[in-house]
Coordinates of C-alpha atoms in Angstrom, one line a residue:
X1 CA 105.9 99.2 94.7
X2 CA 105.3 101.3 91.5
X3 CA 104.7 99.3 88.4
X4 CA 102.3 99.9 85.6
X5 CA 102.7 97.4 82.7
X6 CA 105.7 95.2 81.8
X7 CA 107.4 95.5 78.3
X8 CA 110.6 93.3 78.1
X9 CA 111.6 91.7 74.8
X10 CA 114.2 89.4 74.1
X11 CA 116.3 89.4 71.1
X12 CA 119.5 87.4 70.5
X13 CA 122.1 89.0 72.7
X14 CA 120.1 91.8 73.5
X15 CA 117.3 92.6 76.4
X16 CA 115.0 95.7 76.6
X17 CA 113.1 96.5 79.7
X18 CA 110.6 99.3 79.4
X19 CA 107.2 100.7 81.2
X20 CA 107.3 101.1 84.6
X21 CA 109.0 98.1 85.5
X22 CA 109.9 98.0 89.4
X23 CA 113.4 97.8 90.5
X24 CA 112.8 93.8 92.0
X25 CA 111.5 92.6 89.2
X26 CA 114.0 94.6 86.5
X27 CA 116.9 93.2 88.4
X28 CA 115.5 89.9 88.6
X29 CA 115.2 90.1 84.7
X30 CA 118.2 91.0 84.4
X31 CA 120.0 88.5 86.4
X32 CA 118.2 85.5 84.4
X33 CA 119.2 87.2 81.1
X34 CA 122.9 87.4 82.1
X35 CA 123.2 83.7 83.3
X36 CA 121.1 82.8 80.1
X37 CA 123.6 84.4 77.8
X38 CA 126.7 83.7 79.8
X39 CA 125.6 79.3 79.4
X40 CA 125.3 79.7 76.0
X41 CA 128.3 82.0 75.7
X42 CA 130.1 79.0 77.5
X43 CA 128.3 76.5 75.2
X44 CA 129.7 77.6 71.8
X45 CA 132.7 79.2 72.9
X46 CA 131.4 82.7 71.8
X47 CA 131.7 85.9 73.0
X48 CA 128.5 87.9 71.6
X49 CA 128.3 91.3 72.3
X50 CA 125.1 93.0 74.2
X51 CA 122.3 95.5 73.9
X52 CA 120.9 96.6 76.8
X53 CA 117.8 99.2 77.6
X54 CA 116.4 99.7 80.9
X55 CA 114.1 103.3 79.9
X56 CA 111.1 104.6 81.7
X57 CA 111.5 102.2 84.8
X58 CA 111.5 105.0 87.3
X59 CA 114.2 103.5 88.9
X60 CA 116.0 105.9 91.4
X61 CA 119.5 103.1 91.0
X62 CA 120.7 101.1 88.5
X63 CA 119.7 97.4 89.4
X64 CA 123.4 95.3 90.9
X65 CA 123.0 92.6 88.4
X66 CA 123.9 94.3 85.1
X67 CA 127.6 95.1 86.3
X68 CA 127.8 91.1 86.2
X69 CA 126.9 91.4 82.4
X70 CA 130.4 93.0 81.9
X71 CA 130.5 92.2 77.8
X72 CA 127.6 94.9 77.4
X73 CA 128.9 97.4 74.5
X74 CA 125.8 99.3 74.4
X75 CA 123.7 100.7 77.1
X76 CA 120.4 102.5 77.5
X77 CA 119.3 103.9 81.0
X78 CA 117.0 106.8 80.3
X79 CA 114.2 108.4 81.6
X80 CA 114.3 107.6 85.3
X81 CA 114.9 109.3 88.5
X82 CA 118.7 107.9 88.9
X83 CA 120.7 110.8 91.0
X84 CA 124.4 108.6 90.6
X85 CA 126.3 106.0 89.3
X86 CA 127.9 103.3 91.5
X87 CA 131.4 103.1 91.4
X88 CA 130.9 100.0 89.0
X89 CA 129.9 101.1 86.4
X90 CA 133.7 101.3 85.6
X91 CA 133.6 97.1 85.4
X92 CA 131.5 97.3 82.5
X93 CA 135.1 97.1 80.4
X94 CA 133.6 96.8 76.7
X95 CA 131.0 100.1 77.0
X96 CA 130.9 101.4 73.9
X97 CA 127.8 103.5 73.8
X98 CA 126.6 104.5 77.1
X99 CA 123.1 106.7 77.0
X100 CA 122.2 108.3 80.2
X101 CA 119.5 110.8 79.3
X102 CA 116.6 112.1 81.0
X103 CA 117.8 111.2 84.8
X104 CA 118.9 113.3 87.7
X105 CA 122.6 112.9 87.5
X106 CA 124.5 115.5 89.1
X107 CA 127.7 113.9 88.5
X108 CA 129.9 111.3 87.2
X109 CA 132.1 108.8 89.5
X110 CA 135.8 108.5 88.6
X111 CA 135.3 105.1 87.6
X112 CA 134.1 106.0 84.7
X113 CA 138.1 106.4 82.9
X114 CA 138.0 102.5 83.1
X115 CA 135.6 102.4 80.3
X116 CA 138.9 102.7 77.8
X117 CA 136.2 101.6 74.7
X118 CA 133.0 104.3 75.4
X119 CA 133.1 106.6 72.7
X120 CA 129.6 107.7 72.9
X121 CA 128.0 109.1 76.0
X122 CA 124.8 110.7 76.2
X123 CA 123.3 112.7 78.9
X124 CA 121.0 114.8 78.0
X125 CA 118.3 117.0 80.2
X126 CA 120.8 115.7 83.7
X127 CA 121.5 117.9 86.0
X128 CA 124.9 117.9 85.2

């Protein structure tokens, strides 16, 4: 399992994961930020919107749990070794901003016409 040092901060509605994190425990992070901020979502009747960066993981997929997170607008997966996107990415419904760069994507899935808001993608140095 390849992990070097753990950077994750915590701001309201937003979560960065960064350096080397391995793909257990980034999931794992990820699944305890999206029941954190779906109780409290719940609790004062809010919907907030979300920040997201997973960068410099070396993650070769996209961890399950953040396609549960589905009120993400903005979202940050660069510099890994990811080769594709899951067909679910398309449930992420309110994308806005979707930055893929610095992966090894050689395409992208169909699903990705469900994202009606995304009006920013980014995927720079891909193999696309």
């Amino acid at each position: 399992m390849h992990k070097i040092k753990n950077a994750i901060h915590y701001r309201p509605h937003s979560l960065s994961i960064t350096e080397n994190e391995s793909y257990e425990n980034a999931n794992n992070v990820i699944h305890q930020f999206a029941l954190k901020q779906a109780t409290e979502d719940a609790s004062n009747g809010s919907n907030n919107h979300t920040d997201f960066t997973l960068s410099y993981t070396q993650l070769l997929k996209i961890p399950n749990d953040l396609y549960c997170i589905t009120w993400i607008e903005r979202l940050h997966i660069n510099h890994h070794r990811i080769s594709a996107l899951p067909d679910q990415i398309g449930d992420l419904k309110n994308l806005q901003i979707l930055n893929l760069d610095h992966n090894r994507l050689s395409s992208l899935p169909p699903a990705m016409r469900k994202l009606i808001f995304l009006r920013t993608i980014s995927i720079e140095d891909n193999r696309l």
